mmCIF file with all atom_site columns, C-alpha atoms in Angstrom:
data_model
loop_
_atom_site.group_PDB
_atom_site.id
_atom_site.type_symbol
_atom_site.label_atom_id
_atom_site.label_alt_id
_atom_site.label_comp_id
_atom_site.label_asym_id
_atom_site.label_entity_id
_atom_site.label_seq_id
_atom_site.pdbx_PDB_ins_code
_atom_site.Cartn_x
_atom_site.Cartn_y
_atom_site.Cartn_z
_atom_site.occupancy
_atom_site.B_iso_or_equiv
_atom_site.pdbx_formal_charge
_atom_site.auth_seq_id
_atom_site.auth_comp_id
_atom_site.auth_asym_id
_atom_site.auth_atom_id
_atom_site.pdbx_PDB_model_num
ATOM 1   C CA . MET A 1 1   ? 12.552  7.641   20.073  1.00 0.00 ? 1   MET A CA 1
ATOM 2   C CA . ALA A 1 2   ? 13.249  7.944   16.356  1.00 0.00 ? 2   ALA A CA 1
ATOM 3   C CA . GLU A 1 3   ? 10.489  8.361   13.786  1.00 0.00 ? 3   GLU A CA 1
ATOM 4   C CA . PHE A 1 4   ? 10.946  7.637   10.096  1.00 0.00 ? 4   PHE A CA 1
ATOM 5   C CA . THR A 1 5   ? 8.612   7.581   7.122   1.00 0.00 ? 5   THR A CA 1
ATOM 6   C CA . THR A 1 6   ? 9.058   4.566   4.870   1.00 0.00 ? 6   THR A CA 1
ATOM 7   C CA . ILE A 1 7   ? 7.565   5.096   1.402   1.00 0.00 ? 7   ILE A CA 1
ATOM 8   C CA . LEU A 1 8   ? 6.549   2.705   -1.345  1.00 0.00 ? 8   LEU A CA 1
ATOM 9   C CA . ASP A 1 9   ? 5.650   4.847   -4.339  1.00 0.00 ? 9   ASP A CA 1
ATOM 10  C CA . ALA A 1 10  ? 3.843   4.006   -7.573  1.00 0.00 ? 10  ALA A CA 1
ATOM 11  C CA . LEU A 1 11  ? 3.839   0.213   -7.406  1.00 0.00 ? 11  LEU A CA 1
ATOM 12  C CA . SER A 1 12  ? 1.997   -0.850  -10.556 1.00 0.00 ? 12  SER A CA 1
ATOM 13  C CA . VAL A 1 13  ? -0.082  -4.023  -10.175 1.00 0.00 ? 13  VAL A CA 1
ATOM 14  C CA . MET A 1 14  ? -2.647  -5.804  -12.296 1.00 0.00 ? 14  MET A CA 1
ATOM 15  C CA . ILE A 1 15  ? -5.621  -6.540  -10.056 1.00 0.00 ? 15  ILE A CA 1
ATOM 16  C CA . ARG A 1 16  ? -9.290  -7.416  -10.337 1.00 0.00 ? 16  ARG A CA 1
ATOM 17  C CA . LEU A 1 17  ? -10.893 -4.291  -8.890  1.00 0.00 ? 17  LEU A CA 1
ATOM 18  C CA . GLY A 1 18  ? -14.274 -2.771  -9.548  1.00 0.00 ? 18  GLY A CA 1
ATOM 19  C CA . ILE A 1 19  ? -18.022 -3.224  -9.668  1.00 0.00 ? 19  ILE A CA 1
ATOM 20  C CA . HIS A 1 20  ? -18.592 -3.004  -13.425 1.00 0.00 ? 20  HIS A CA 1
ATOM 21  C CA . PRO A 1 21  ? -18.681 -6.048  -15.710 1.00 0.00 ? 21  PRO A CA 1
ATOM 22  C CA . HIS A 1 22  ? -15.707 -4.781  -17.749 1.00 0.00 ? 22  HIS A CA 1
ATOM 23  C CA . GLU A 1 23  ? -13.677 -4.692  -14.516 1.00 0.00 ? 23  GLU A CA 1
ATOM 24  C CA . ALA A 1 24  ? -13.850 -8.478  -14.082 1.00 0.00 ? 24  ALA A CA 1
ATOM 25  C CA . GLU A 1 25  ? -10.489 -8.687  -15.824 1.00 0.00 ? 25  GLU A CA 1
ATOM 26  C CA . PRO A 1 26  ? -7.376  -7.392  -14.055 1.00 0.00 ? 26  PRO A CA 1
ATOM 27  C CA . GLN A 1 27  ? -6.673  -3.707  -14.567 1.00 0.00 ? 27  GLN A CA 1
ATOM 28  C CA . ARG A 1 28  ? -3.654  -1.555  -13.810 1.00 0.00 ? 28  ARG A CA 1
ATOM 29  C CA . VAL A 1 29  ? -3.726  0.008   -10.361 1.00 0.00 ? 29  VAL A CA 1
ATOM 30  C CA . ILE A 1 30  ? -0.996  2.204   -8.932  1.00 0.00 ? 30  ILE A CA 1
ATOM 31  C CA . VAL A 1 31  ? -0.398  1.761   -5.193  1.00 0.00 ? 31  VAL A CA 1
ATOM 32  C CA . SER A 1 32  ? 1.522   4.229   -3.051  1.00 0.00 ? 32  SER A CA 1
ATOM 33  C CA . LEU A 1 33  ? 1.913   4.277   0.693   1.00 0.00 ? 33  LEU A CA 1
ATOM 34  C CA . ALA A 1 34  ? 3.760   6.006   3.484   1.00 0.00 ? 34  ALA A CA 1
ATOM 35  C CA . MET A 1 35  ? 4.310   4.285   6.833   1.00 0.00 ? 35  MET A CA 1
ATOM 36  C CA . THR A 1 36  ? 5.373   6.195   9.924   1.00 0.00 ? 36  THR A CA 1
ATOM 37  C CA . VAL A 1 37  ? 7.744   3.870   11.747  1.00 0.00 ? 37  VAL A CA 1
ATOM 38  C CA . ASP A 1 38  ? 8.825   4.408   15.346  1.00 0.00 ? 38  ASP A CA 1
ATOM 39  C CA . TYR A 1 39  ? 12.080  3.027   16.684  1.00 0.00 ? 39  TYR A CA 1
ATOM 40  C CA . PRO A 1 40  ? 13.025  3.113   20.373  1.00 0.00 ? 40  PRO A CA 1
ATOM 41  C CA . ALA A 1 41  ? 16.190  5.111   19.657  1.00 0.00 ? 41  ALA A CA 1
ATOM 42  C CA . PRO A 1 42  ? 18.037  6.740   16.759  1.00 0.00 ? 42  PRO A CA 1
ATOM 43  C CA . LEU A 1 43  ? 19.655  4.183   14.507  1.00 0.00 ? 43  LEU A CA 1
ATOM 44  C CA . ASP A 1 44  ? 23.226  3.489   15.526  1.00 0.00 ? 44  ASP A CA 1
ATOM 45  C CA . GLU A 1 45  ? 24.139  0.930   12.908  1.00 0.00 ? 45  GLU A CA 1
ATOM 46  C CA . ASP A 1 46  ? 23.684  0.644   9.159   1.00 0.00 ? 46  ASP A CA 1
ATOM 47  C CA . SER A 1 47  ? 21.875  -2.699  9.145   1.00 0.00 ? 47  SER A CA 1
ATOM 48  C CA . ILE A 1 48  ? 18.604  -3.818  7.570   1.00 0.00 ? 48  ILE A CA 1
ATOM 49  C CA . ASP A 1 49  ? 17.956  -5.855  10.708  1.00 0.00 ? 49  ASP A CA 1
ATOM 50  C CA . ARG A 1 50  ? 17.481  -2.583  12.635  1.00 0.00 ? 50  ARG A CA 1
ATOM 51  C CA . VAL A 1 51  ? 14.707  -1.165  10.434  1.00 0.00 ? 51  VAL A CA 1
ATOM 52  C CA . LEU A 1 52  ? 11.432  -2.085  8.805   1.00 0.00 ? 52  LEU A CA 1
ATOM 53  C CA . ASP A 1 53  ? 12.168  -3.875  5.535   1.00 0.00 ? 53  ASP A CA 1
ATOM 54  C CA . TYR A 1 54  ? 9.580   -2.619  3.030   1.00 0.00 ? 54  TYR A CA 1
ATOM 55  C CA . ASP A 1 55  ? 9.851   -5.823  0.995   1.00 0.00 ? 55  ASP A CA 1
ATOM 56  C CA . PHE A 1 56  ? 7.164   -7.357  3.211   1.00 0.00 ? 56  PHE A CA 1
ATOM 57  C CA . VAL A 1 57  ? 4.490   -4.872  2.162   1.00 0.00 ? 57  VAL A CA 1
ATOM 58  C CA . ARG A 1 58  ? 5.435   -4.959  -1.531  1.00 0.00 ? 58  ARG A CA 1
ATOM 59  C CA . GLU A 1 59  ? 5.261   -8.746  -1.561  1.00 0.00 ? 59  GLU A CA 1
ATOM 60  C CA . ALA A 1 60  ? 1.932   -8.727  0.301   1.00 0.00 ? 60  ALA A CA 1
ATOM 61  C CA . ILE A 1 61  ? 0.416   -6.278  -2.207  1.00 0.00 ? 61  ILE A CA 1
ATOM 62  C CA . LEU A 1 62  ? 1.633   -8.386  -5.129  1.00 0.00 ? 62  LEU A CA 1
ATOM 63  C CA . SER A 1 63  ? 0.092   -11.453 -3.485  1.00 0.00 ? 63  SER A CA 1
ATOM 64  C CA . LEU A 1 64  ? -3.240  -9.653  -3.006  1.00 0.00 ? 64  LEU A CA 1
ATOM 65  C CA . ALA A 1 65  ? -3.198  -8.603  -6.653  1.00 0.00 ? 65  ALA A CA 1
ATOM 66  C CA . ALA A 1 66  ? -2.609  -12.178 -7.765  1.00 0.00 ? 66  ALA A CA 1
ATOM 67  C CA . THR A 1 67  ? -5.182  -13.861 -5.534  1.00 0.00 ? 67  THR A CA 1
ATOM 68  C CA . ARG A 1 68  ? -8.028  -11.517 -4.558  1.00 0.00 ? 68  ARG A CA 1
ATOM 69  C CA . ARG A 1 69  ? -10.782 -9.547  -6.197  1.00 0.00 ? 69  ARG A CA 1
ATOM 70  C CA . PHE A 1 70  ? -11.965 -6.286  -4.666  1.00 0.00 ? 70  PHE A CA 1
ATOM 71  C CA . ALA A 1 71  ? -15.181 -4.470  -5.517  1.00 0.00 ? 71  ALA A CA 1
ATOM 72  C CA . LEU A 1 72  ? -14.028 -1.174  -4.013  1.00 0.00 ? 72  LEU A CA 1
ATOM 73  C CA . GLN A 1 73  ? -10.796 0.772   -3.889  1.00 0.00 ? 73  GLN A CA 1
ATOM 74  C CA . GLU A 1 74  ? -11.716 1.677   -0.320  1.00 0.00 ? 74  GLU A CA 1
ATOM 75  C CA . THR A 1 75  ? -11.616 -1.999  0.673   1.00 0.00 ? 75  THR A CA 1
ATOM 76  C CA . LEU A 1 76  ? -8.298  -2.503  -1.101  1.00 0.00 ? 76  LEU A CA 1
ATOM 77  C CA . CYS A 1 77  ? -6.821  0.512   0.720   1.00 0.00 ? 77  CYS A CA 1
ATOM 78  C CA . GLU A 1 78  ? -8.111  -0.741  4.096   1.00 0.00 ? 78  GLU A CA 1
ATOM 79  C CA . THR A 1 79  ? -6.623  -4.196  3.460   1.00 0.00 ? 79  THR A CA 1
ATOM 80  C CA . ILE A 1 80  ? -3.222  -2.753  2.591   1.00 0.00 ? 80  ILE A CA 1
ATOM 81  C CA . ALA A 1 81  ? -3.323  -0.427  5.613   1.00 0.00 ? 81  ALA A CA 1
ATOM 82  C CA . ALA A 1 82  ? -4.018  -3.410  7.890   1.00 0.00 ? 82  ALA A CA 1
ATOM 83  C CA . LEU A 1 83  ? -1.037  -5.253  6.382   1.00 0.00 ? 83  LEU A CA 1
ATOM 84  C CA . CYS A 1 84  ? 1.213   -2.317  7.202   1.00 0.00 ? 84  CYS A CA 1
ATOM 85  C CA . LEU A 1 85  ? -0.124  -1.905  10.741  1.00 0.00 ? 85  LEU A CA 1
ATOM 86  C CA . ALA A 1 86  ? 0.507   -5.595  11.431  1.00 0.00 ? 86  ALA A CA 1
ATOM 87  C CA . ASP A 1 87  ? 4.101   -4.520  12.159  1.00 0.00 ? 87  ASP A CA 1
ATOM 88  C CA . ALA A 1 88  ? 3.960   -3.000  15.653  1.00 0.00 ? 88  ALA A CA 1
ATOM 89  C CA . ARG A 1 89  ? 6.575   -0.386  14.730  1.00 0.00 ? 89  ARG A CA 1
ATOM 90  C CA . VAL A 1 90  ? 4.206   1.191   12.176  1.00 0.00 ? 90  VAL A CA 1
ATOM 91  C CA . THR A 1 91  ? 2.167   3.831   13.975  1.00 0.00 ? 91  THR A CA 1
ATOM 92  C CA . ARG A 1 92  ? 0.494   5.504   10.996  1.00 0.00 ? 92  ARG A CA 1
ATOM 93  C CA . VAL A 1 93  ? -0.011  4.647   7.369   1.00 0.00 ? 93  VAL A CA 1
ATOM 94  C CA . THR A 1 94  ? -1.437  6.432   4.355   1.00 0.00 ? 94  THR A CA 1
ATOM 95  C CA . VAL A 1 95  ? -2.416  4.234   1.422   1.00 0.00 ? 95  VAL A CA 1
ATOM 96  C CA . ARG A 1 96  ? -3.431  5.536   -2.005  1.00 0.00 ? 96  ARG A CA 1
ATOM 97  C CA . THR A 1 97  ? -4.665  3.504   -4.959  1.00 0.00 ? 97  THR A CA 1
ATOM 98  C CA . MET A 1 98  ? -5.253  4.868   -8.446  1.00 0.00 ? 98  MET A CA 1
ATOM 99  C CA . LYS A 1 99  ? -7.053  3.128   -11.300 1.00 0.00 ? 99  LYS A CA 1
ATOM 100 C CA . ALA A 1 100 ? -4.720  4.238   -14.052 1.00 0.00 ? 100 ALA A CA 1
ATOM 101 C CA . ASP A 1 101 ? -6.666  3.417   -17.214 1.00 0.00 ? 101 ASP A CA 1
ATOM 102 C CA . ILE A 1 102 ? -10.373 3.976   -16.483 1.00 0.00 ? 102 ILE A CA 1
ATOM 103 C CA . TYR A 1 103 ? -10.521 7.317   -18.287 1.00 0.00 ? 103 TYR A CA 1
ATOM 104 C CA . PRO A 1 104 ? -8.299  8.585   -21.080 1.00 0.00 ? 104 PRO A CA 1
ATOM 105 C CA . ASP A 1 105 ? -7.802  11.934  -19.347 1.00 0.00 ? 105 ASP A CA 1
ATOM 106 C CA . ALA A 1 106 ? -7.711  11.127  -15.622 1.00 0.00 ? 106 ALA A CA 1
ATOM 107 C CA . ARG A 1 107 ? -6.886  8.547   -13.004 1.00 0.00 ? 107 ARG A CA 1
ATOM 108 C CA . VAL A 1 108 ? -9.415  7.629   -10.296 1.00 0.00 ? 108 VAL A CA 1
ATOM 109 C CA . GLY A 1 109 ? -8.300  6.898   -6.783  1.00 0.00 ? 109 GLY A CA 1
ATOM 110 C CA . CYS A 1 110 ? -8.862  6.494   -3.100  1.00 0.00 ? 110 CYS A CA 1
ATOM 111 C CA . GLU A 1 111 ? -6.725  7.313   -0.081  1.00 0.00 ? 111 GLU A CA 1
ATOM 112 C CA . VAL A 1 112 ? -7.041  6.136   3.503   1.00 0.00 ? 112 VAL A CA 1
ATOM 113 C CA . MET A 1 113 ? -5.090  7.155   6.614   1.00 0.00 ? 113 MET A CA 1
ATOM 114 C CA . ARG A 1 114 ? -4.962  4.834   9.599   1.00 0.00 ? 114 ARG A CA 1
ATOM 115 C CA . GLY A 1 115 ? -3.088  4.861   12.859  1.00 0.00 ? 115 GLY A CA 1
ATOM 116 C CA . ARG A 1 116 ? -2.872  3.248   16.252  1.00 0.00 ? 116 ARG A CA 1
#
């Protein structure tokens, strides 16, 4: 068995997220995640077909940002975690979201860890 961590770090998306009236408009949210991916054996060839292609999760997050509204960061994190775990090779995932522009001196975030 071979275990790798695939990381998507600091993806900036404009998304409708929040419970306050001023959050009805899309705001900048930074998404980072780390997926633990198990393969049946160490990789013996240098081919994208042998590994998890992280494009799928990036594209899914961009689609969520374009089409959905979330009241809570917790719900957004759970939704992204479920997307990652839809690939049977992903055994654990940590998802972090950060509202980047809520306060002038801090970012506000949420992190969830899920596994099989």
